[in-house]
mmCIF file of C-alpha atoms in Angstrom:
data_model
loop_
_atom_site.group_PDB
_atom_site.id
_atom_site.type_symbol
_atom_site.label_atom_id
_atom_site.label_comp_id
_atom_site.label_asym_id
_atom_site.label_seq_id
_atom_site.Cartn_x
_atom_site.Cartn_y
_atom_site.Cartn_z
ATOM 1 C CA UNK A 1321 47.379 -110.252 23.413
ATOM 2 C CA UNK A 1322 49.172 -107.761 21.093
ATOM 3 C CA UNK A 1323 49.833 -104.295 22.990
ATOM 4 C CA UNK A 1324 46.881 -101.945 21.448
ATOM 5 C CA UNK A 1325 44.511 -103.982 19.974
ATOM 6 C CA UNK A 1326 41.617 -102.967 22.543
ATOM 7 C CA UNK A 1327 43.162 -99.135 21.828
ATOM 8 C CA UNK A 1328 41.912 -99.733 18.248
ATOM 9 C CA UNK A 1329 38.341 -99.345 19.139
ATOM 10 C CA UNK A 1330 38.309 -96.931 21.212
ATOM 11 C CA UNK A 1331 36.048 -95.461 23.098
ATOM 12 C CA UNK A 1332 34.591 -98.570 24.966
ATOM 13 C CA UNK A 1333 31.497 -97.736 27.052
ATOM 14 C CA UNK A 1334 31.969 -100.491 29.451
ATOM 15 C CA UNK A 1335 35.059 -102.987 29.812
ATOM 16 C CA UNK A 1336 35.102 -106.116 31.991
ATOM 17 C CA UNK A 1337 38.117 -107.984 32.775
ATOM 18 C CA UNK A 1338 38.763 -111.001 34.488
ATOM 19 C CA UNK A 1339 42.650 -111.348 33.802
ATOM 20 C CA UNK A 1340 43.529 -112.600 37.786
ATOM 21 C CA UNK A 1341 46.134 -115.434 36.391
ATOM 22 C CA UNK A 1342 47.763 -112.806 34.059
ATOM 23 C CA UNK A 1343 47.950 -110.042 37.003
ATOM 24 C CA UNK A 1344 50.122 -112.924 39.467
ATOM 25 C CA UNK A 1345 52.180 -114.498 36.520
ATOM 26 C CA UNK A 1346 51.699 -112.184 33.248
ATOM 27 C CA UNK A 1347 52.668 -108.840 34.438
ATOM 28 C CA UNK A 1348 53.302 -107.650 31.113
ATOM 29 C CA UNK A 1349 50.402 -108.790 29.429
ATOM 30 C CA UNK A 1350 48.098 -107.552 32.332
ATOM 31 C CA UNK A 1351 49.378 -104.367 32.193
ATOM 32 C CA UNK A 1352 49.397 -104.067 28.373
ATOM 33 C CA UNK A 1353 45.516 -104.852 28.719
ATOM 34 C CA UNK A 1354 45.249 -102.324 31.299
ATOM 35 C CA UNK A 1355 46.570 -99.659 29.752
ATOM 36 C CA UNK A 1356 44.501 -99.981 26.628
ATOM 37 C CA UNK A 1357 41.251 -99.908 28.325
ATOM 38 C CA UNK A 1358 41.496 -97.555 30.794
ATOM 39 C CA UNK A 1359 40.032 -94.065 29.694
ATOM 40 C CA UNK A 1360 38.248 -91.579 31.339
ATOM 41 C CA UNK A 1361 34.938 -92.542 29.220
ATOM 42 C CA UNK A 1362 35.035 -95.931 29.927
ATOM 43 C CA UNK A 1363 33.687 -97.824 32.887
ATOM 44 C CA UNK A 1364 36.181 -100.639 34.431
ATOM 45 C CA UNK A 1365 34.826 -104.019 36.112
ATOM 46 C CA UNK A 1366 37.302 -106.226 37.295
ATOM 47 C CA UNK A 1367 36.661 -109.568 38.333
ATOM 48 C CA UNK A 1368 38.269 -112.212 40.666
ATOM 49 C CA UNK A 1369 41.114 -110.375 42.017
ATOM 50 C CA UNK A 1370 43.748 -111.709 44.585
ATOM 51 C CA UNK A 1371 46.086 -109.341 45.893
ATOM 52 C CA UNK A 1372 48.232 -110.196 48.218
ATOM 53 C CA UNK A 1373 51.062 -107.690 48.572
ATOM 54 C CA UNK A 1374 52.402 -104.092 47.543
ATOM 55 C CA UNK A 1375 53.945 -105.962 44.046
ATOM 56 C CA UNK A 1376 50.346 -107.084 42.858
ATOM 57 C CA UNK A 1377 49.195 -103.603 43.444
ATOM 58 C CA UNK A 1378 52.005 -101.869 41.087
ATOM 59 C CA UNK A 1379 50.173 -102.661 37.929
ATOM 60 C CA UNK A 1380 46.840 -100.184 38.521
ATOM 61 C CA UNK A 1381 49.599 -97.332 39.031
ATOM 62 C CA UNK A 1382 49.690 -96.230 35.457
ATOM 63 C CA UNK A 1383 46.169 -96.645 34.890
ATOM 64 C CA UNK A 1384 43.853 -95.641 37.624
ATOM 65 C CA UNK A 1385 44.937 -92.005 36.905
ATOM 66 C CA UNK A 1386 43.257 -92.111 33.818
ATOM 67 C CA UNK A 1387 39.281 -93.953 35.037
ATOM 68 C CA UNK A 1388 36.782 -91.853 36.931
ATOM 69 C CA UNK A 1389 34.186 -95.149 37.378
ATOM 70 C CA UNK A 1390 35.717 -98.517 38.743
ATOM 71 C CA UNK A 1391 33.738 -101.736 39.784
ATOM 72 C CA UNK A 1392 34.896 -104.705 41.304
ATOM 73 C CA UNK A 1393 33.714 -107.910 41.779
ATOM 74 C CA UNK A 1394 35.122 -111.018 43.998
ATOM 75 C CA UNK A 1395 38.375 -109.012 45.643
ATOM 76 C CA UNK A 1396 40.889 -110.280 48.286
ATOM 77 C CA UNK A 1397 43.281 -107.809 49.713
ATOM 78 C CA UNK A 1398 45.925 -108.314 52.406
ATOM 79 C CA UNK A 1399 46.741 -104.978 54.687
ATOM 80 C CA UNK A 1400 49.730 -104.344 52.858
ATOM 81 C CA UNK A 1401 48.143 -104.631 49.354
ATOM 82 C CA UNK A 1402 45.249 -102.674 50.747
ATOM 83 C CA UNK A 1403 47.358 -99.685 51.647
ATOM 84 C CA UNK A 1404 48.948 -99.557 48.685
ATOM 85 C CA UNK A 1405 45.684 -99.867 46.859
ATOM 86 C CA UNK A 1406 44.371 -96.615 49.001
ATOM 87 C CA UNK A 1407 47.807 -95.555 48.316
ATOM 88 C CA UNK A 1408 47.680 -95.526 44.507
ATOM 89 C CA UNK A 1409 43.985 -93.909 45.006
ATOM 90 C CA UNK A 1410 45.552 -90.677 46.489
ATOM 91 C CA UNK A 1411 44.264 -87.659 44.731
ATOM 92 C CA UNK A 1412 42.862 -89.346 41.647
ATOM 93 C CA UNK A 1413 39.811 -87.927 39.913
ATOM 94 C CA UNK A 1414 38.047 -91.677 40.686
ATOM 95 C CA UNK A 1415 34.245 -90.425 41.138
ATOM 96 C CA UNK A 1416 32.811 -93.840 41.644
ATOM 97 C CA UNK A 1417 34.260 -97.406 43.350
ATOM 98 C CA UNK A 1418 31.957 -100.167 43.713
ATOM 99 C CA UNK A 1419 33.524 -103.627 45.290
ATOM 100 C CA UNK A 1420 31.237 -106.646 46.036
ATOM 101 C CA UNK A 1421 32.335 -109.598 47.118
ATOM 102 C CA UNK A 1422 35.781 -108.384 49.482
ATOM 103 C CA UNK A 1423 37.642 -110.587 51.841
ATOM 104 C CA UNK A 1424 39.880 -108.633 54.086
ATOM 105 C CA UNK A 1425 42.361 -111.384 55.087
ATOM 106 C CA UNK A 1426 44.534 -108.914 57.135
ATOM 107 C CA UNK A 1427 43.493 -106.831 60.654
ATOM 108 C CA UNK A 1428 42.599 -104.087 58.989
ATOM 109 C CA UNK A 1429 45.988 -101.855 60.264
ATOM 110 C CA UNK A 1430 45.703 -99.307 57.403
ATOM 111 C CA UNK A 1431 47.204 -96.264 59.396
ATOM 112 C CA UNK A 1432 49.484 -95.801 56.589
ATOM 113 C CA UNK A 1433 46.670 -94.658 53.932
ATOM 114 C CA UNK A 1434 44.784 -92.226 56.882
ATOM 115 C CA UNK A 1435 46.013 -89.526 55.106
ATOM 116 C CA UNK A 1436 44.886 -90.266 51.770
ATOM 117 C CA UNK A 1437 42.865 -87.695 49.371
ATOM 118 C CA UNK A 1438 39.615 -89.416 48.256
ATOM 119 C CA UNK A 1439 37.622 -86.097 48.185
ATOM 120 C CA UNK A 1440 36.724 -86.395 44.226
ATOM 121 C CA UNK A 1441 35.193 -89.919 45.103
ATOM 122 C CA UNK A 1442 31.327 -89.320 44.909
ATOM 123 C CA UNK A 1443 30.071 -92.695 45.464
ATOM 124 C CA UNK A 1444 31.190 -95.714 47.321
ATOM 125 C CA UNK A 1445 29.550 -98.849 47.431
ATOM 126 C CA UNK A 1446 30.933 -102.342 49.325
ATOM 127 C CA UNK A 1447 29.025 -105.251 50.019
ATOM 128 C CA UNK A 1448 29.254 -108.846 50.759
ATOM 129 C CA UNK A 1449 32.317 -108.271 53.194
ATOM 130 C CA UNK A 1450 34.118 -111.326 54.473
ATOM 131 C CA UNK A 1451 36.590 -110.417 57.311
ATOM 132 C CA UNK A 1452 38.512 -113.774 57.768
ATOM 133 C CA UNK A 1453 39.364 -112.780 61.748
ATOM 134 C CA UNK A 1454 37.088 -110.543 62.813
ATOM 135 C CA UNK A 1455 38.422 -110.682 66.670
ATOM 136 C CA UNK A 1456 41.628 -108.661 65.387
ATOM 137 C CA UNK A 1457 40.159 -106.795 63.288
ATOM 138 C CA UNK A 1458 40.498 -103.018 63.549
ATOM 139 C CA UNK A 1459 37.953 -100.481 64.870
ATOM 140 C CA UNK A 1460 35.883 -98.754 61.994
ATOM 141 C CA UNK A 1461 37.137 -95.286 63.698
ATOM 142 C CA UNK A 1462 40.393 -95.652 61.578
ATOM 143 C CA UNK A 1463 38.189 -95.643 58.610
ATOM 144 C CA UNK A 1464 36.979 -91.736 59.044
ATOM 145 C CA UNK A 1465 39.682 -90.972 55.773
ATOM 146 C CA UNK A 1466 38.045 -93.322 53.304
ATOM 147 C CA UNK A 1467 34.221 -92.344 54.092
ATOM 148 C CA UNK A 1468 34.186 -88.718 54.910
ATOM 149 C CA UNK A 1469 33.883 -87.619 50.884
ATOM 150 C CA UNK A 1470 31.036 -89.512 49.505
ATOM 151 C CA UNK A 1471 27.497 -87.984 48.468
ATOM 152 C CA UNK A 1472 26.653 -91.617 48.477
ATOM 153 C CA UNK A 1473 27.526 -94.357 50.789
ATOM 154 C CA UNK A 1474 26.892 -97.983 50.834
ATOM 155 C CA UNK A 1475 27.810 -100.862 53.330
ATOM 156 C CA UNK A 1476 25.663 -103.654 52.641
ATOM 157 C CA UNK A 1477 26.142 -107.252 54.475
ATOM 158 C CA UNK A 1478 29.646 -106.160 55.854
ATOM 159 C CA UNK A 1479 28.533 -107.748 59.670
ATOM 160 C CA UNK A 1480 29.255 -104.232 60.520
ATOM 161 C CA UNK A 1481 27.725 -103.942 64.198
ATOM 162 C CA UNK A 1482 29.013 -100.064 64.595
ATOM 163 C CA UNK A 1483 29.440 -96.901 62.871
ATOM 164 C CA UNK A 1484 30.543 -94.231 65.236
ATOM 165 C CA UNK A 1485 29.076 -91.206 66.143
ATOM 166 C CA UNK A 1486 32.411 -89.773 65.503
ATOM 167 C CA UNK A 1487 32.702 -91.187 61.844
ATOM 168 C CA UNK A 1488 29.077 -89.928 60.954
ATOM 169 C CA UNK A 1489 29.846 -86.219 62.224
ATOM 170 C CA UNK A 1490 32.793 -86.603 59.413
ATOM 171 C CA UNK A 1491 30.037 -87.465 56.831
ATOM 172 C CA UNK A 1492 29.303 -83.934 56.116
ATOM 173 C CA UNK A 1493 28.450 -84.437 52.394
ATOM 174 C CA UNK A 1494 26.621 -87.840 52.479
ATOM 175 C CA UNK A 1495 23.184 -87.418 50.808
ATOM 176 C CA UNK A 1496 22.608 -91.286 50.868
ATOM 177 C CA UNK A 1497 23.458 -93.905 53.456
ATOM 178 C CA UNK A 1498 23.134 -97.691 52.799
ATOM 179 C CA UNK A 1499 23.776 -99.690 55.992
ATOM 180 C CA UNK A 1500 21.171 -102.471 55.004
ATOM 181 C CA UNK A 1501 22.146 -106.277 56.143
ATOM 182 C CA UNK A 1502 24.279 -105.412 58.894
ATOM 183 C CA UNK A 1503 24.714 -106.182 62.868
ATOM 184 C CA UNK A 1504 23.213 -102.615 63.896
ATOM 185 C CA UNK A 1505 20.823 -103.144 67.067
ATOM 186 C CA UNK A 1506 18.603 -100.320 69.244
ATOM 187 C CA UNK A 1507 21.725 -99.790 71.188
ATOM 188 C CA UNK A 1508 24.573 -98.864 68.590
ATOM 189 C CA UNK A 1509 21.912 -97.097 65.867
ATOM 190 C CA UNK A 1510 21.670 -94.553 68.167
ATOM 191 C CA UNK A 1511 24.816 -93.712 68.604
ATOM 192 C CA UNK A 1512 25.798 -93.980 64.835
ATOM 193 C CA UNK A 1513 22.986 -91.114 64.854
ATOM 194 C CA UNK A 1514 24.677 -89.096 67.885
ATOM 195 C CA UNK A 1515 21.864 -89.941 69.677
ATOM 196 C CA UNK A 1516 19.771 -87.026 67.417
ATOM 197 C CA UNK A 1517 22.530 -84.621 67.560
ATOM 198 C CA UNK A 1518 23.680 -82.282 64.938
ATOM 199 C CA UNK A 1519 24.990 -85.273 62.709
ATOM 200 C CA UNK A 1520 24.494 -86.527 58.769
ATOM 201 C CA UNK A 1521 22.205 -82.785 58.191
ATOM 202 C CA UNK A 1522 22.278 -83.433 54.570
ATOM 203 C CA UNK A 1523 20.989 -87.056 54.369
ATOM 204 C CA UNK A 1524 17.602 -87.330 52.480
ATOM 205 C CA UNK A 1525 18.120 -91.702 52.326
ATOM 206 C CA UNK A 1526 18.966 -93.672 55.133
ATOM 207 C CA UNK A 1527 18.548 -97.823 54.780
ATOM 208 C CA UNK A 1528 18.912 -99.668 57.758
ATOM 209 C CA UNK A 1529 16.728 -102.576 56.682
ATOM 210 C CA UNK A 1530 17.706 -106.156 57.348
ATOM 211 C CA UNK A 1531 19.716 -105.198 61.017
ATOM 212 C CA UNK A 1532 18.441 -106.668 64.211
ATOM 213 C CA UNK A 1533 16.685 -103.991 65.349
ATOM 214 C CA UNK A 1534 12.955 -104.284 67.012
#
C-alpha cells in the first residue's frame, strides 16, 4: 500500500477494513491505511480485531480524533488494551460506536478509564458478548462512566443478568434502551427499573424481549 492512495479519493462515504495481520506485524502499513481513511465524513468498520495489549492500541491514537461514526465487527480486547482503548476515546467528538461480536478475555478491571469523557457519544450499541470467565468478571456498577451519555443504548445477547438501579439513575439522557437477549428475570428487572422510582424519565423505547422473564 503506497501512503495516500485511499486520500486520493476522498471523501469515502463508508470504509471497511479488515487489516488484523497488518495491525500485529505491519504497523506502518496499518497506520498509513488508517490515516488515509479516517475523516469526519466517513463511516469506519473494522473487522476481526485482536488486541491484546496497550502497544496494539497505539495505532487508533492519531486517527480516532478525526471519525465521529465507528463500527466494529469480531473484537477481542484484553483489560489492558481495553483501557487504553477507553483511554484513547477520552474527549473525542465519536457520536456513534457499534461493536458486535466482543470477547472480553480479561476480568473486566477497567478502574483506570472510570474517569473517561464519552459525553459526545450519542449512540452505543454491543452485542454478541463473549466473556471468556465470567466468575471473575467485574460487576457492571464499574461501568456507570461508559453508559451514562448515550440517547441510545444497546446490549443485546451480552448474558447480562443485571443492570443496577444505580447505573440506570445515571442514564439521564437515554431515550432508547435495548436489553433484548439477555439473563434479566422478574427479580433483577425490577430493580434495573428502581422498582418504579424516579429512574430512565426520558425513555420512550425499552426492549427487554428474549430474557427469561414470565
Amino acid at each position: 500500500y503506497d501512503s495516500g492512495t485511499f486520500g486520493d479519493i476522498w471523501p469515502l462515504g463508508h470504509v471497511t477494513l479488515s487489516i488484523n495481520g497488518p495491525f500485529l506485524s505491519k504497523t506502518a502499513l496499518a497506520a498509513a491505511l488508517l490515516h488515509d481513511v479516517c475523516y469526519p465524513e466517513t463511516w469506519i468498520t473494522l473487522v476481526d480485531l485482536h488486541l491484546p495489549n496497550y502497544v496494539s492500541v497505539q495505532l487508533f491514537k492519531d486517527t480516532f480524533r478525526r471519525i465521529r461514526n465507528l463500527s466494529i465487527r469480531n473484537l477481542s480486547l484484553s483489560d489492558e488494551a481495553t483501557v487504553s482503548f477507553l483511554l484513547l476515546l477520552d474527549g473525542i467528538p465519536l457520536r456513534s460506536l457499534s461493536i458486535v461480536g466482543l470477547t472480553l478475555t480479561g476480568e473486566g478491571r477497567w478502574i483506570r478509564a472510570n474517569w473517561t469523557d464519552l459525553s459526545s457519544l450519542d449512540k452505543l450499541f454491543v452485542s454478541d458478548v463473549t466473556i471468556i470467565d465470567n466468575l471473575k468478571f467485574a460487576m457492571t456498577s464499574e461501568l456507570m462512566f461508559l453508559l451514562q451519555y448515550q440517547k441510545k443504548l444497546s446490549i443485546i445477547n451480552a448474558k447480562m443478568f443485571l443492570l443496577s438501579c444505580y447505573l440506570t439513575q445515571m442514564m439521564v439522557n437515554a431515550e432508547y434502551l435495548d436489553v433484548s437477549d439477555n439473563l434479566l428475570t422478574d427479580l433483577t428487572l425490577p430493580y434495573m427499573l428502581c422498582d418504579s422510582g424516579e429512574t430512565l424519565q426520558n425513555l420512550r423505547v425499552l426492549n427487554i424481549s428474549g430474557n427469561h422473564l414470565k
